[in-house]
Short mmCIF file of C-alpha atoms in Angstrom, two decimals:
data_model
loop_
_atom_site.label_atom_id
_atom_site.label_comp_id
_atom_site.label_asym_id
_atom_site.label_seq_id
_atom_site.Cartn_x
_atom_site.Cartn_y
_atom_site.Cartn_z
CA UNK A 67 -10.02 -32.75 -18.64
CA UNK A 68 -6.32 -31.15 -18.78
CA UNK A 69 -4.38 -31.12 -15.04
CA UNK A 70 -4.45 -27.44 -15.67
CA UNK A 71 -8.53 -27.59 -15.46
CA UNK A 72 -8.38 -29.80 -12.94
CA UNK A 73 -5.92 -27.54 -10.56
CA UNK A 74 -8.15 -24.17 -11.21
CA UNK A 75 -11.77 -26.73 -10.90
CA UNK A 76 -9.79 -27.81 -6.77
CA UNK A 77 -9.00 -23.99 -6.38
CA UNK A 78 -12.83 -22.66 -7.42
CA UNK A 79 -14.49 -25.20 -4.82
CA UNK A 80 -12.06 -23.86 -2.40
CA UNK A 81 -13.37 -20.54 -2.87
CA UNK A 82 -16.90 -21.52 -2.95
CA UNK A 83 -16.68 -24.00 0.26
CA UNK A 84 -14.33 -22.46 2.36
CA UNK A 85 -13.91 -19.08 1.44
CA UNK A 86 -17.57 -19.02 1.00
CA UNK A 87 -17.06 -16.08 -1.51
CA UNK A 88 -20.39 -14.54 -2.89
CA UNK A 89 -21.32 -16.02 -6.64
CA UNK A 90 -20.52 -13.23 -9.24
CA UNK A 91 -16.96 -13.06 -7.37
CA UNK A 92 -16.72 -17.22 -7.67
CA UNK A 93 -18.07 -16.16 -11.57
CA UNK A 94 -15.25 -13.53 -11.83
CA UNK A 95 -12.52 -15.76 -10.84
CA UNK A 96 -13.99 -19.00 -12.61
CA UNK A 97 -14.08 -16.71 -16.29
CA UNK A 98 -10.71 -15.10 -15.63
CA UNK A 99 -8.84 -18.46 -14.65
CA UNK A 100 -10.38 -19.56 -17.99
CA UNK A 101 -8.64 -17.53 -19.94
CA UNK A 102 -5.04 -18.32 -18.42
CA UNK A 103 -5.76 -21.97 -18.59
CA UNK A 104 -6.54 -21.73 -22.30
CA UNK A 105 -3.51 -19.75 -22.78
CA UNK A 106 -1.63 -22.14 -20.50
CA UNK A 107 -2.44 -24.94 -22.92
CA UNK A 108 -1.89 -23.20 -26.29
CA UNK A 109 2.23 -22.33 -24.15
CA UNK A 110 2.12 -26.63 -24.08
CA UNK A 111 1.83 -26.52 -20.05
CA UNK A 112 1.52 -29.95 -19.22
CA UNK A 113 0.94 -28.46 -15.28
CA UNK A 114 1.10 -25.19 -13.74
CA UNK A 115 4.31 -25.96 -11.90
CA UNK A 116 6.00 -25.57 -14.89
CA UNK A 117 4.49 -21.72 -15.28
CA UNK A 118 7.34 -19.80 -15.55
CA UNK A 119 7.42 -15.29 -15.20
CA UNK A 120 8.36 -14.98 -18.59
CA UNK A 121 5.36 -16.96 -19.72
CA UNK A 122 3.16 -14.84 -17.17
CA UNK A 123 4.76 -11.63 -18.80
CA UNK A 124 3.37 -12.87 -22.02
CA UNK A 125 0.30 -13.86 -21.24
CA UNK A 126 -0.51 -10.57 -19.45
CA UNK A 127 0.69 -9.04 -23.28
CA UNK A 128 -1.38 -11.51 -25.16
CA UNK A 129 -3.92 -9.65 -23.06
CA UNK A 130 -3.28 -6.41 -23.90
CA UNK A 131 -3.15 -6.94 -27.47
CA UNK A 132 -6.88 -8.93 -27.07
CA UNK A 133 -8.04 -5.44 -25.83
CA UNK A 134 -8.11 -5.82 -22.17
CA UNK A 135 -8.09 -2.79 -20.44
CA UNK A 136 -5.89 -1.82 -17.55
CA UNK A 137 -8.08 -2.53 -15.30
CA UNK A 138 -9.73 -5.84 -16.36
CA UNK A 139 -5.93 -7.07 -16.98
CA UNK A 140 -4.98 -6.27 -13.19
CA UNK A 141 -8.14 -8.42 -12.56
CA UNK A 142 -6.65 -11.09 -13.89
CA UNK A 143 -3.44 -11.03 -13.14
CA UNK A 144 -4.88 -11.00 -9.41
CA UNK A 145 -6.78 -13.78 -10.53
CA UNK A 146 -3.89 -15.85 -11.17
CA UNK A 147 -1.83 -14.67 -8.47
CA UNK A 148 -4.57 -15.67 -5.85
CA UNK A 149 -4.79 -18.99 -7.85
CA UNK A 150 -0.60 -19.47 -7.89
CA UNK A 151 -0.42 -18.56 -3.51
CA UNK A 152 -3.34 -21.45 -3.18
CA UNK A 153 -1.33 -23.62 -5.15
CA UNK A 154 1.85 -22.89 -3.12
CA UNK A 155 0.31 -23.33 -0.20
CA UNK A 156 -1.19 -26.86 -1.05
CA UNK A 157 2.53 -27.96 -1.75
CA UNK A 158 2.01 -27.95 -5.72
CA UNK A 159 4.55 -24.89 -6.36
CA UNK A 160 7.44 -23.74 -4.31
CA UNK A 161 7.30 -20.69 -5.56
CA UNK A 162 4.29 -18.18 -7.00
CA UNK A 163 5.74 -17.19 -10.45
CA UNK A 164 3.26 -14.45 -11.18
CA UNK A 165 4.66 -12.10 -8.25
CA UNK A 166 6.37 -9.32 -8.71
CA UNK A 167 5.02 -9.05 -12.63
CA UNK A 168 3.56 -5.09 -12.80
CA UNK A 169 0.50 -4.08 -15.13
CA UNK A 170 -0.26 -0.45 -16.43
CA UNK A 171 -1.41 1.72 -13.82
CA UNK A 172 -4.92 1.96 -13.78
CA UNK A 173 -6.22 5.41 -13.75
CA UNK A 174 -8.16 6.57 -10.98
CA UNK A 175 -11.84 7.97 -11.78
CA UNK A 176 -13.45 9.84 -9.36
CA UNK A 177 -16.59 8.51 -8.65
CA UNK A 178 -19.48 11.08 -9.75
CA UNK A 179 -21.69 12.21 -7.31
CA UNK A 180 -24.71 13.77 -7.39
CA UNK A 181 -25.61 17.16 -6.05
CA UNK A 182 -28.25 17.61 -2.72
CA UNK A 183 -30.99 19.29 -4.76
CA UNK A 184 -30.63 16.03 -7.02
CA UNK A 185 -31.45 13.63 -4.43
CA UNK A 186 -33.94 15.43 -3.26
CA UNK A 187 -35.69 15.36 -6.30
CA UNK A 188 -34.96 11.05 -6.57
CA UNK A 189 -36.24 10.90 -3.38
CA UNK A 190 -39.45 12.87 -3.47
CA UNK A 191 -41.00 9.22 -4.91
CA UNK A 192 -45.04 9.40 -5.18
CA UNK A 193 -46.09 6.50 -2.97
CA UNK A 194 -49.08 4.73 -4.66
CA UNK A 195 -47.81 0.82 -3.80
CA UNK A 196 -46.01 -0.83 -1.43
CA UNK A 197 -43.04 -1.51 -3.55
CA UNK A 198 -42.64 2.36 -3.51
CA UNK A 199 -42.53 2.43 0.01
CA UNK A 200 -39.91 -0.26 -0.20
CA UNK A 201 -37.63 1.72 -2.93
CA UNK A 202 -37.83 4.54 -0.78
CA UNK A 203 -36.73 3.49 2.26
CA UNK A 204 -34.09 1.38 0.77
CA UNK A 205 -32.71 4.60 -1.16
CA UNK A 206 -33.14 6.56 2.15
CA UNK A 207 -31.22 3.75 3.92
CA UNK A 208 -28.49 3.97 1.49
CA UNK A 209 -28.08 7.39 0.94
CA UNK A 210 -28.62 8.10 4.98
CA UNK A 211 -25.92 5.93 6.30
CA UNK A 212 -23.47 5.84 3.02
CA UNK A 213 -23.96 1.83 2.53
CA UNK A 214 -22.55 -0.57 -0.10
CA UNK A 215 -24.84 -2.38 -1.82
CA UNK A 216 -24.10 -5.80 -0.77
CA UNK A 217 -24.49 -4.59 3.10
CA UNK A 218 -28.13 -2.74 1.96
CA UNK A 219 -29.35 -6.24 0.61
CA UNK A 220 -27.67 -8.54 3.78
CA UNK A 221 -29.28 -6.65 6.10
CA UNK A 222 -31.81 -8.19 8.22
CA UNK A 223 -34.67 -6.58 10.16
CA UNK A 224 -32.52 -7.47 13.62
CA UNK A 225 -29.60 -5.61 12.31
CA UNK A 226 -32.11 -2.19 12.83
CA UNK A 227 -32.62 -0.10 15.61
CA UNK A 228 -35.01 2.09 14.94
CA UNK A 229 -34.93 4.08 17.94
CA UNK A 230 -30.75 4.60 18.37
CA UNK A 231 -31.33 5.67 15.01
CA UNK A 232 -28.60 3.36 13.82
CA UNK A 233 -27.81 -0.20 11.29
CA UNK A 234 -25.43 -2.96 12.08
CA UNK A 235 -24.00 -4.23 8.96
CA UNK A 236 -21.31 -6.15 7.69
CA UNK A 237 -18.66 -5.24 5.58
CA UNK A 238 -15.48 -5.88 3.43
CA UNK A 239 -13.57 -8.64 4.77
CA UNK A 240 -16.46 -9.32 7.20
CA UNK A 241 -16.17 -6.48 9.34
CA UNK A 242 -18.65 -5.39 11.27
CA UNK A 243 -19.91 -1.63 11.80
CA UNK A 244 -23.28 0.18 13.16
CA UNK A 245 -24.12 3.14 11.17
CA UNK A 246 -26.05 6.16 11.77
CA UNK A 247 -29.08 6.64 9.20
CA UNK A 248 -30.74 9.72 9.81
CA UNK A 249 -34.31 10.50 10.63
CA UNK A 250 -35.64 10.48 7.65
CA UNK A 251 -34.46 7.01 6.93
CA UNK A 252 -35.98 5.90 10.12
CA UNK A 253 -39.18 7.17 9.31
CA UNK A 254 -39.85 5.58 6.23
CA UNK A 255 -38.23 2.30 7.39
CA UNK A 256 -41.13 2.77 10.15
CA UNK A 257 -43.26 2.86 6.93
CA UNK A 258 -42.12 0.09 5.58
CA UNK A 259 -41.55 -2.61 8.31
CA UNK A 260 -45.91 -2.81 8.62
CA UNK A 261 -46.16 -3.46 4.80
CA UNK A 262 -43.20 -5.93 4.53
CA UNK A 263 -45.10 -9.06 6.70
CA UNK A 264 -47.41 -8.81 3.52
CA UNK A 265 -44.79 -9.99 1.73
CA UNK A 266 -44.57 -12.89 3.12
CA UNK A 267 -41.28 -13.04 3.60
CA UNK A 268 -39.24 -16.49 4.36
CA UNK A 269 -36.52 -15.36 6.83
CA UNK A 270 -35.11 -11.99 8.07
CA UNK A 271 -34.50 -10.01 5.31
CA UNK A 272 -35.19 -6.18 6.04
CA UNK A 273 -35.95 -5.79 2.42
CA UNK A 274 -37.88 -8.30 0.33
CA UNK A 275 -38.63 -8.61 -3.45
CA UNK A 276 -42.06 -9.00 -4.61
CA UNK A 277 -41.84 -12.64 -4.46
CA UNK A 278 -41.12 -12.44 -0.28
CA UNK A 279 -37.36 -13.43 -1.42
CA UNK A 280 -34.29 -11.07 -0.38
CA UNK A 281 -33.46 -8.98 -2.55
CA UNK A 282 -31.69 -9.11 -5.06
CA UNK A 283 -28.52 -6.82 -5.85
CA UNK A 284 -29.34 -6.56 -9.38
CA UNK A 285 -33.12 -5.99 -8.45
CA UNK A 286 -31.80 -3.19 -6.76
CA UNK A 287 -29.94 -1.06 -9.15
CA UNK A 288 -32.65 -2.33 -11.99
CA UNK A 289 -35.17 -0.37 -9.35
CA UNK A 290 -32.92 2.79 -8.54
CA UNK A 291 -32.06 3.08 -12.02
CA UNK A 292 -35.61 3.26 -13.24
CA UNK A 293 -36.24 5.84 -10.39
CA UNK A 294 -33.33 7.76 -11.27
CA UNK A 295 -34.94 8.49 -14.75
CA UNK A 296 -38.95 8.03 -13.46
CA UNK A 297 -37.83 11.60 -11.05
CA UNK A 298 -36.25 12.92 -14.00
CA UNK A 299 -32.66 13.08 -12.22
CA UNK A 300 -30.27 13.47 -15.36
CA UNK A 301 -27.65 11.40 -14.58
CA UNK A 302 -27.76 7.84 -14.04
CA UNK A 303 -28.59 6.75 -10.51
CA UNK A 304 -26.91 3.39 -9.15
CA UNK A 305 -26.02 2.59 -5.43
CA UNK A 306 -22.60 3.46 -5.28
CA UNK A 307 -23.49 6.65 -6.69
CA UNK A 308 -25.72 7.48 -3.42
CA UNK A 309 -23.01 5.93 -1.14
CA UNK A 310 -20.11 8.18 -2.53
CA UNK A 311 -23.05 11.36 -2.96
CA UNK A 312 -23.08 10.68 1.01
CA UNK A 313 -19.12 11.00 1.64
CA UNK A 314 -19.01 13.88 -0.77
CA UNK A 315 -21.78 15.83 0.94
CA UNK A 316 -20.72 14.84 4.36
CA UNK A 317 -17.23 15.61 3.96
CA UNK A 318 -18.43 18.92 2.66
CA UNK A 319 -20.28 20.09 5.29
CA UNK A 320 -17.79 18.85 8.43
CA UNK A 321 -14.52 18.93 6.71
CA UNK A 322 -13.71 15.55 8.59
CA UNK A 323 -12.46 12.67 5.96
CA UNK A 324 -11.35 10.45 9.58
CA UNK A 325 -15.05 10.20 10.37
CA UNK A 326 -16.13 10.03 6.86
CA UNK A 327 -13.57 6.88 6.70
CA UNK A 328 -15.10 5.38 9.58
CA UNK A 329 -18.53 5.73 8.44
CA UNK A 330 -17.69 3.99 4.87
CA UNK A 331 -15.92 1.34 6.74
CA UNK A 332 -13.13 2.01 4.69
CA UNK A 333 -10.07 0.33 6.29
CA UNK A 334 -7.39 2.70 4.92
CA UNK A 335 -7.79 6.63 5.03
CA UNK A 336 -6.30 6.61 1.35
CA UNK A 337 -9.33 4.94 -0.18
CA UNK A 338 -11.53 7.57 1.75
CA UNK A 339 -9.49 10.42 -0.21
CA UNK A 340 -11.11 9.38 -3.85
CA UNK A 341 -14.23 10.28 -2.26
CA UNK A 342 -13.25 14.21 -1.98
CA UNK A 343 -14.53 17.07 -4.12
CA UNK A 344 -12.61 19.39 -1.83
CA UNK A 345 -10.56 22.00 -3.88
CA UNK A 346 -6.97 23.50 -3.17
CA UNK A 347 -8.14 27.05 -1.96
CA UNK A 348 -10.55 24.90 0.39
CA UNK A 349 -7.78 22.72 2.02
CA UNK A 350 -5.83 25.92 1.77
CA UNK A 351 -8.12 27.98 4.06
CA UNK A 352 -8.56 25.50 6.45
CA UNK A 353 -4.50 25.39 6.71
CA UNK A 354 -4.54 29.05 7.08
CA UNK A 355 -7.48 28.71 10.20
CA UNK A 356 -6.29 25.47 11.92
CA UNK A 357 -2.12 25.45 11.73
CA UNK A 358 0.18 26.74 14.64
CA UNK A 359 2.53 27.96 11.73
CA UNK A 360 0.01 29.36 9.75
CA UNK A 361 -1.63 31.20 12.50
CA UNK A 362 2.12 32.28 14.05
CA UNK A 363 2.08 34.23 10.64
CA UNK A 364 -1.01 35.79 10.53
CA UNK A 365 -0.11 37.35 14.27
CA UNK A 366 3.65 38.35 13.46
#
């Protein structure tokens, strides 16, 4: 095994030990350090303190000429540069190398939401089993308090309290928030807490799989996607979808993207903004009602 290997092998049980990062991130660094080590050694890098920017300029356009998107190649250029600070920091570079080197800007999609009379129809889900029960009140969860998919499958049954009406759950960068749900939510978690101890479950998990395990997050979207097209919603359901259909249709009714933000646990204000349908004229009448200046011209 090359010195290269053996550097990104050190910096992947550092992840997984200390960092305790979840698996498909461990995955997603382990496959994109891959690829830079096995362009490393085709360069003739004998060690990665010889990495020099040029050569990371060059392998970010071997990249692009493989067909890596935008997007995939800021992945792994982040990849590397996470992999370059560990090294500096463990006294094997004095330097990171692979700072300051810029990729194409990635476009910015907005995220597709779906419309109220749409979810409505997802959620009207004919309960004939228990697992129904489950898929409801995990969709009701979700869409009700805006979640992320990875808090919706941490949570355990002592994170809820069913009678505040509220979810303690733990986000990005381990920060912690309670969340309002809504009624509705409640009520079917009400239905569902009585049918989960048939489960069997084997610790705290407020929703289980049919084998009493935690869920899964790919069980999950496997199991909203199939409802999605079961309800005969036309476009593809997935959890993300639900969380930004809540900031969309929350924003929309209260015009207030600060408490939006706060809900989503979003840490900056500027990630809440991709979650906004509103329209010019929209922001423009609420200028016209709410500003001094606008309203000083109105009255003059």
């Amino acid at each position: 095994m090359s010195a290269l290997q053996d550097a990104v092998d050190a910096f992947l049980r550092y992840l997984k030990v200390e960092r305790q990062l979840s698996p498909l991130t461990q995955e997603n660094y382990a496959r994109q350090l891959a690829a830079l080590t096995s362009m490393a050694e085709e360069m003739k890098l004998n060690s990665w303190a010889t990495l020099e920017p040029a050569q990371v300029r060059s392998m970010a356009s071997r990249s692009r000429r493989a067909g890596l998107g935008a997007s995939s190649l800021a992945l792994r250029l982040s990849a590397l540069r996470s992999f370059l600070d560990w090294q500096v920091s463990q006294g094997k570079l004095s330097a990171n190398p692979a700072k300051g080197i810029t990729t194409p800007r990635n476009a910015r999609h907005l995220p597709k939401n779906i419309d109220v009379d749409e979810v409505n129809q997802l959620l009207e889900i004919d309960l004939n089993d228990p697992l129904a029960v489950r898929d409801r009140a995990m969709l009701e969860v979700m869409y009700g308090g805006g979640l992320r998919l990875s808090e919706l499958v941490n949570m355990d049954c002592r994170h809820v309290d069913l009678e505040a009406g509220e979810v303690w759950v733990v986000g990005k960068g381990s920060k912690e928030r309670r969340v309002p749900i809504g009624r509705t939510a409640v009520t079917w978690l009400e239905q569902w807490l009585p049918l989960r101890a048939g489960f069997g479950g084997e610790d705290d998990a407020l929703f289980l799989s049919s084998r009493g395990r935690r869920i899964s997050a790919r069980n999950v979207q496997k199991r909203f996607a199939e409802w999605g097209v079961k309800q005969g919603v036309a476009s593809h359901i997935h959890p993300h979808k639900l969380r930004h259909s809540f900031a969309t249709h929350l924003l929309e009714s209260s015009g207030d993207l600060r408490a939006v933000q706060e809900l989503l646990g979003h840490a900056n204000l500027s990630t809440t903004q991709i979650y906004t349908h509103l329209d010019f004229q929209h922001l423009a009448t609420v200028y016209d009602a709410a500003h001094p200046r606008a309203k000083r011209g109105k009255n003059e």
